[in-house]
Amino acid sequence: MQVLPKGIRHIPGFLDREKQQNLVETVRAIVTASPLYVPAMPRTGKPMSVRMTNCGSLGWVTDKEQGYRYQALHPVTGQPWPAIPDVLLDIWQTVSGTGKEPEACLVNFYTDDARMGLHQDRDEKDLESPVVSISLGDTCLFRVGGRERSDSTLSFKLASGDVVVLGGEGRLAFHGVDKIYPNTSTLLKNGGRINLTLRRVTQ
Ligand code: SIN
Ligand code: FE2
């Protein structure tokens, strides 16, 4: 196995099949209350290929006019995001190594051709707490580097039930999703990949 950059932890198979299935039901409830929407890049307004929603007191959103930010209300429905379910709080508690509670859980939905360009998660005031990421459904190719965009990167696959923690020196590591491998999981009836990222936003 290749050595990951400092502060990046990959925990393959953190969630067994039954836990994954339960989590899919939980995500369905979140999406029913708080529908997926198409986020847009700051300034250009270019639509992202990943559809998003959130749960938690704050949700990460982006649009052409106001760019990347956290806000308490869904940008389309104007409603507060649903609370972060206990099952996700439990995962955070197990792997985050912090006593603080997460405030945001971004729900990303990838269709077969969706991807996410290399970026840092740096819209949070609290950069001490880690980012905890949970993968469900089809496998993806995840890329991670260092704190500078020009740093070298390495890639590995994330399968359903895997957890990744970006903490410590890895908290501001550039990362992205290069591709989805269609039909690699039977968890989601219609295929695709769900990624959940839990974050502490305020200090
Ligand atoms: C993200 O960086 O927000 C998503 C990462 C992933 O989909 O694994
Ligand atoms: Fe990210």
mmCIF file of C-alpha atoms and ligand atoms in Angstrom:
data_model
loop_
_atom_site.group_PDB
_atom_site.id
_atom_site.type_symbol
_atom_site.label_atom_id
_atom_site.label_comp_id
_atom_site.label_asym_id
_atom_site.label_seq_id
_atom_site.Cartn_x
_atom_site.Cartn_y
_atom_site.Cartn_z
ATOM 1 C CA MET A 1 0.000 0.000 0.000
ATOM 2 C CA GLN A 2 1.223 3.460 -0.820
ATOM 3 C CA VAL A 3 1.983 5.865 2.012
ATOM 4 C CA LEU A 4 -0.634 8.602 2.220
ATOM 5 C CA PRO A 5 0.333 12.208 2.965
ATOM 6 C CA LYS A 6 0.569 13.025 6.690
ATOM 7 C CA GLY A 7 -2.821 13.606 8.268
ATOM 8 C CA ILE A 8 -4.763 11.644 5.632
ATOM 9 C CA ARG A 9 -6.365 8.462 6.935
ATOM 10 C CA HIS A 10 -8.172 5.987 4.716
ATOM 11 C CA ILE A 11 -10.280 3.449 6.612
ATOM 12 C CA PRO A 12 -11.510 0.879 4.059
ATOM 13 C CA GLY A 13 -14.732 -0.911 4.958
ATOM 14 C CA PHE A 14 -15.430 1.212 8.029
ATOM 15 C CA LEU A 15 -19.159 0.572 7.526
ATOM 16 C CA ASP A 16 -20.396 -2.961 6.894
ATOM 17 C CA ARG A 17 -23.137 -3.618 4.334
ATOM 18 C CA GLU A 18 -25.983 -3.351 6.832
ATOM 19 C CA LYS A 19 -24.722 -0.026 8.163
ATOM 20 C CA GLN A 20 -24.327 1.225 4.592
ATOM 21 C CA GLN A 21 -27.921 0.212 3.808
ATOM 22 C CA ASN A 22 -29.199 1.986 6.909
ATOM 23 C CA LEU A 23 -27.195 5.061 6.032
ATOM 24 C CA VAL A 24 -28.690 5.111 2.517
ATOM 25 C CA GLU A 25 -32.161 5.220 4.107
ATOM 26 C CA THR A 26 -30.989 8.061 6.332
ATOM 27 C CA VAL A 27 -29.663 9.960 3.312
ATOM 28 C CA ARG A 28 -32.971 9.399 1.511
ATOM 29 C CA ALA A 29 -34.791 11.050 4.403
ATOM 30 C CA ILE A 30 -32.380 13.996 4.287
ATOM 31 C CA VAL A 31 -32.859 14.403 0.532
ATOM 32 C CA THR A 32 -36.645 14.212 0.893
ATOM 33 C CA ALA A 33 -36.610 17.047 3.423
ATOM 34 C CA SER A 34 -33.854 18.936 1.687
ATOM 35 C CA PRO A 35 -33.643 18.188 -2.055
ATOM 36 C CA LEU A 36 -30.437 17.897 -4.049
ATOM 37 C CA TYR A 37 -29.723 21.036 -6.081
ATOM 38 C CA VAL A 38 -27.207 21.938 -8.772
ATOM 39 C CA PRO A 39 -24.465 24.116 -7.280
ATOM 40 C CA ALA A 40 -22.686 26.668 -9.488
ATOM 41 C CA MET A 41 -19.096 27.877 -9.513
ATOM 42 C CA PRO A 42 -18.345 31.352 -8.153
ATOM 43 C CA ARG A 43 -18.143 34.135 -10.804
ATOM 44 C CA THR A 44 -18.558 31.906 -13.880
ATOM 45 C CA GLY A 45 -21.805 30.324 -12.704
ATOM 46 C CA LYS A 46 -20.703 27.091 -14.370
ATOM 47 C CA PRO A 47 -22.879 24.279 -12.971
ATOM 48 C CA MET A 48 -21.044 21.595 -11.018
ATOM 49 C CA SER A 49 -21.521 17.990 -12.111
ATOM 50 C CA VAL A 50 -22.110 16.885 -8.514
ATOM 51 C CA ARG A 51 -25.545 17.548 -7.001
ATOM 52 C CA MET A 52 -25.610 18.631 -3.372
ATOM 53 C CA THR A 53 -27.615 19.116 -0.244
ATOM 54 C CA ASN A 54 -26.732 19.320 3.454
ATOM 55 C CA CYS A 55 -27.814 18.499 6.925
ATOM 56 C CA GLY A 56 -26.696 20.309 10.066
ATOM 57 C CA SER A 57 -27.063 23.810 11.454
ATOM 58 C CA LEU A 58 -24.928 25.060 8.568
ATOM 59 C CA GLY A 59 -24.674 23.839 4.998
ATOM 60 C CA TRP A 60 -21.972 24.418 2.400
ATOM 61 C CA VAL A 61 -23.338 26.068 -0.745
ATOM 62 C CA THR A 62 -22.012 27.824 -3.820
ATOM 63 C CA ASP A 63 -23.524 29.953 -6.551
ATOM 64 C CA LYS A 64 -22.415 32.460 -9.154
ATOM 65 C CA GLU A 65 -23.212 35.586 -7.155
ATOM 66 C CA GLN A 66 -21.987 34.767 -3.657
ATOM 67 C CA GLY A 67 -19.531 31.907 -4.176
ATOM 68 C CA TYR A 68 -18.481 29.344 -1.592
ATOM 69 C CA ARG A 69 -19.996 29.780 1.855
ATOM 70 C CA TYR A 70 -21.900 28.223 4.730
ATOM 71 C CA GLN A 71 -25.487 29.165 5.406
ATOM 72 C CA ALA A 72 -28.335 27.998 7.621
ATOM 73 C CA LEU A 73 -30.939 27.778 4.845
ATOM 74 C CA HIS A 74 -31.304 25.650 1.702
ATOM 75 C CA PRO A 75 -30.677 27.972 -1.261
ATOM 76 C CA VAL A 76 -33.678 26.688 -3.247
ATOM 77 C CA THR A 77 -36.325 25.883 -0.615
ATOM 78 C CA GLY A 78 -35.283 28.558 1.891
ATOM 79 C CA GLN A 79 -35.787 26.002 4.677
ATOM 80 C CA PRO A 80 -33.319 25.140 7.444
ATOM 81 C CA TRP A 81 -31.275 22.009 6.761
ATOM 82 C CA PRO A 82 -32.399 18.894 8.668
ATOM 83 C CA ALA A 83 -30.385 17.965 11.757
ATOM 84 C CA ILE A 84 -27.343 15.708 11.435
ATOM 85 C CA PRO A 85 -28.631 12.195 12.272
ATOM 86 C CA ASP A 86 -27.166 10.409 15.292
ATOM 87 C CA VAL A 87 -25.589 7.694 13.136
ATOM 88 C CA LEU A 88 -23.395 10.355 11.490
ATOM 89 C CA LEU A 89 -22.621 12.042 14.816
ATOM 90 C CA ASP A 90 -21.489 8.623 16.085
ATOM 91 C CA ILE A 91 -19.127 8.122 13.133
ATOM 92 C CA TRP A 92 -17.680 11.604 13.692
ATOM 93 C CA GLN A 93 -17.192 10.853 17.376
ATOM 94 C CA THR A 94 -15.402 7.605 16.596
ATOM 95 C CA VAL A 95 -12.926 8.912 14.031
ATOM 96 C CA SER A 96 -12.571 12.706 14.392
ATOM 97 C CA GLY A 97 -10.498 12.857 17.566
ATOM 98 C CA THR A 98 -12.209 16.064 18.661
ATOM 99 C CA GLY A 99 -14.767 16.753 21.361
ATOM 100 C CA LYS A 100 -16.436 19.404 19.214
ATOM 101 C CA GLU A 101 -19.606 18.506 17.352
ATOM 102 C CA PRO A 102 -19.811 18.716 13.583
ATOM 103 C CA GLU A 103 -22.068 21.508 12.346
ATOM 104 C CA ALA A 104 -22.264 20.675 8.658
ATOM 105 C CA CYS A 105 -22.724 17.526 6.655
ATOM 106 C CA LEU A 106 -22.459 18.067 2.924
ATOM 107 C CA VAL A 107 -24.201 15.412 0.850
ATOM 108 C CA ASN A 108 -22.639 15.002 -2.607
ATOM 109 C CA PHE A 109 -24.323 12.872 -5.258
ATOM 110 C CA TYR A 110 -22.226 11.731 -8.229
ATOM 111 C CA THR A 111 -23.739 10.285 -11.386
ATOM 112 C CA ASP A 112 -21.459 8.151 -13.595
ATOM 113 C CA ASP A 113 -19.901 11.144 -15.330
ATOM 114 C CA ALA A 114 -19.630 13.495 -12.355
ATOM 115 C CA ARG A 115 -16.299 14.516 -10.897
ATOM 116 C CA MET A 116 -14.898 17.035 -8.463
ATOM 117 C CA GLY A 117 -11.838 19.108 -9.307
ATOM 118 C CA LEU A 118 -8.843 19.406 -6.995
ATOM 119 C CA HIS A 119 -9.655 21.812 -4.134
ATOM 120 C CA GLN A 120 -9.041 22.569 -0.472
ATOM 121 C CA ASP A 121 -11.795 22.606 2.156
ATOM 122 C CA ARG A 122 -11.037 26.022 3.611
ATOM 123 C CA ASP A 123 -14.347 27.766 4.124
ATOM 124 C CA GLU A 124 -14.438 26.715 7.780
ATOM 125 C CA LYS A 125 -13.251 28.950 10.633
ATOM 126 C CA ASP A 126 -12.245 25.849 12.573
ATOM 127 C CA LEU A 127 -9.335 24.265 10.757
ATOM 128 C CA GLU A 128 -8.309 22.253 13.830
ATOM 129 C CA SER A 129 -11.155 19.772 13.533
ATOM 130 C CA PRO A 130 -10.802 17.296 10.682
ATOM 131 C CA VAL A 131 -12.988 16.690 7.651
ATOM 132 C CA VAL A 132 -14.604 13.263 7.879
ATOM 133 C CA SER A 133 -15.744 11.779 4.580
ATOM 134 C CA ILE A 134 -17.964 8.731 4.068
ATOM 135 C CA SER A 135 -18.455 6.988 0.723
ATOM 136 C CA LEU A 136 -21.524 5.000 -0.375
ATOM 137 C CA GLY A 137 -22.315 3.319 -3.670
ATOM 138 C CA ASP A 138 -20.033 3.143 -6.666
ATOM 139 C CA THR A 139 -16.261 3.249 -6.228
ATOM 140 C CA CYS A 140 -14.413 6.439 -7.176
ATOM 141 C CA LEU A 141 -10.835 7.412 -7.835
ATOM 142 C CA PHE A 142 -9.867 9.895 -5.123
ATOM 143 C CA ARG A 143 -6.838 12.155 -5.512
ATOM 144 C CA VAL A 144 -5.004 13.827 -2.660
ATOM 145 C CA GLY A 145 -1.930 16.037 -2.494
ATOM 146 C CA GLY A 146 -0.425 18.595 -0.161
ATOM 147 C CA ARG A 147 -1.282 22.111 0.953
ATOM 148 C CA GLU A 148 -0.138 23.699 -2.303
ATOM 149 C CA ARG A 149 -1.912 23.095 -5.576
ATOM 150 C CA SER A 150 1.470 22.382 -7.172
ATOM 151 C CA ASP A 151 2.363 19.635 -4.651
ATOM 152 C CA SER A 152 2.542 16.110 -6.023
ATOM 153 C CA THR A 153 -0.622 14.026 -5.648
ATOM 154 C CA LEU A 154 -1.476 10.374 -5.352
ATOM 155 C CA SER A 155 -4.684 8.538 -6.070
ATOM 156 C CA PHE A 156 -6.546 5.655 -4.526
ATOM 157 C CA LYS A 157 -9.976 4.113 -4.845
ATOM 158 C CA LEU A 158 -12.753 4.805 -2.370
ATOM 159 C CA ALA A 159 -15.347 2.053 -2.131
ATOM 160 C CA SER A 160 -18.729 1.938 -0.458
ATOM 161 C CA GLY A 161 -18.364 2.024 3.323
ATOM 162 C CA ASP A 162 -14.911 3.601 3.279
ATOM 163 C CA VAL A 163 -14.130 6.577 5.496
ATOM 164 C CA VAL A 164 -11.428 9.185 4.906
ATOM 165 C CA VAL A 165 -10.235 11.628 7.544
ATOM 166 C CA LEU A 166 -8.388 14.783 6.530
ATOM 167 C CA GLY A 167 -6.919 16.065 9.774
ATOM 168 C CA GLY A 168 -3.865 17.712 11.263
ATOM 169 C CA GLU A 169 -1.302 18.386 8.551
ATOM 170 C CA GLY A 170 -3.733 16.917 6.045
ATOM 171 C CA ARG A 171 -6.620 19.226 6.911
ATOM 172 C CA LEU A 172 -5.861 21.614 4.052
ATOM 173 C CA ALA A 173 -4.637 18.987 1.603
ATOM 174 C CA PHE A 174 -5.846 19.455 -1.961
ATOM 175 C CA HIS A 175 -8.204 16.660 -2.940
ATOM 176 C CA GLY A 176 -10.740 15.750 -5.593
ATOM 177 C CA VAL A 177 -12.587 12.969 -7.343
ATOM 178 C CA ASP A 178 -11.244 12.119 -10.803
ATOM 179 C CA LYS A 179 -13.763 9.516 -11.804
ATOM 180 C CA ILE A 180 -16.588 7.244 -10.791
ATOM 181 C CA TYR A 181 -16.424 3.557 -11.709
ATOM 182 C CA PRO A 182 -19.992 2.757 -12.829
ATOM 183 C CA ASN A 183 -21.674 -0.461 -11.675
ATOM 184 C CA THR A 184 -19.092 -1.251 -9.004
ATOM 185 C CA SER A 185 -21.644 -1.367 -6.165
ATOM 186 C CA THR A 186 -25.184 -2.691 -5.770
ATOM 187 C CA LEU A 187 -25.930 -0.449 -2.784
ATOM 188 C CA LEU A 188 -27.785 2.268 -4.707
ATOM 189 C CA LYS A 189 -30.615 0.956 -6.879
ATOM 190 C CA ASN A 190 -29.973 3.459 -9.648
ATOM 191 C CA GLY A 191 -26.186 3.505 -9.318
ATOM 192 C CA GLY A 192 -23.987 6.511 -8.655
ATOM 193 C CA ARG A 193 -22.020 7.528 -5.604
ATOM 194 C CA ILE A 194 -22.931 9.390 -2.428
ATOM 195 C CA ASN A 195 -20.280 11.148 -0.390
ATOM 196 C CA LEU A 196 -20.969 12.674 3.005
ATOM 197 C CA THR A 197 -18.501 15.125 4.509
ATOM 198 C CA LEU A 198 -18.827 16.167 8.116
ATOM 199 C CA ARG A 199 -17.190 19.385 9.265
ATOM 200 C CA ARG A 200 -16.954 21.740 12.188
ATOM 201 C CA VAL A 201 -17.446 25.248 10.800
ATOM 202 C CA THR A 202 -17.307 27.733 13.690
ATOM 203 C CA GLN A 203 -14.573 27.790 16.308
HETATM 204 C C1 SIN B 1 -15.505 16.730 -1.293
HETATM 205 O O1 SIN B 1 -14.329 17.024 -1.331
HETATM 206 O O2 SIN B 1 -16.394 17.509 -0.910
HETATM 207 C C2 SIN B 1 -15.986 15.367 -1.750
HETATM 208 C C3 SIN B 1 -14.962 14.311 -1.706
HETATM 209 C C4 SIN B 1 -15.529 13.009 -2.167
HETATM 210 O O3 SIN B 1 -16.559 12.995 -2.885
HETATM 211 O O4 SIN B 1 -14.964 11.957 -1.834
HETATM 212 FE FE FE2 B 2 -13.550 18.697 -0.293
#
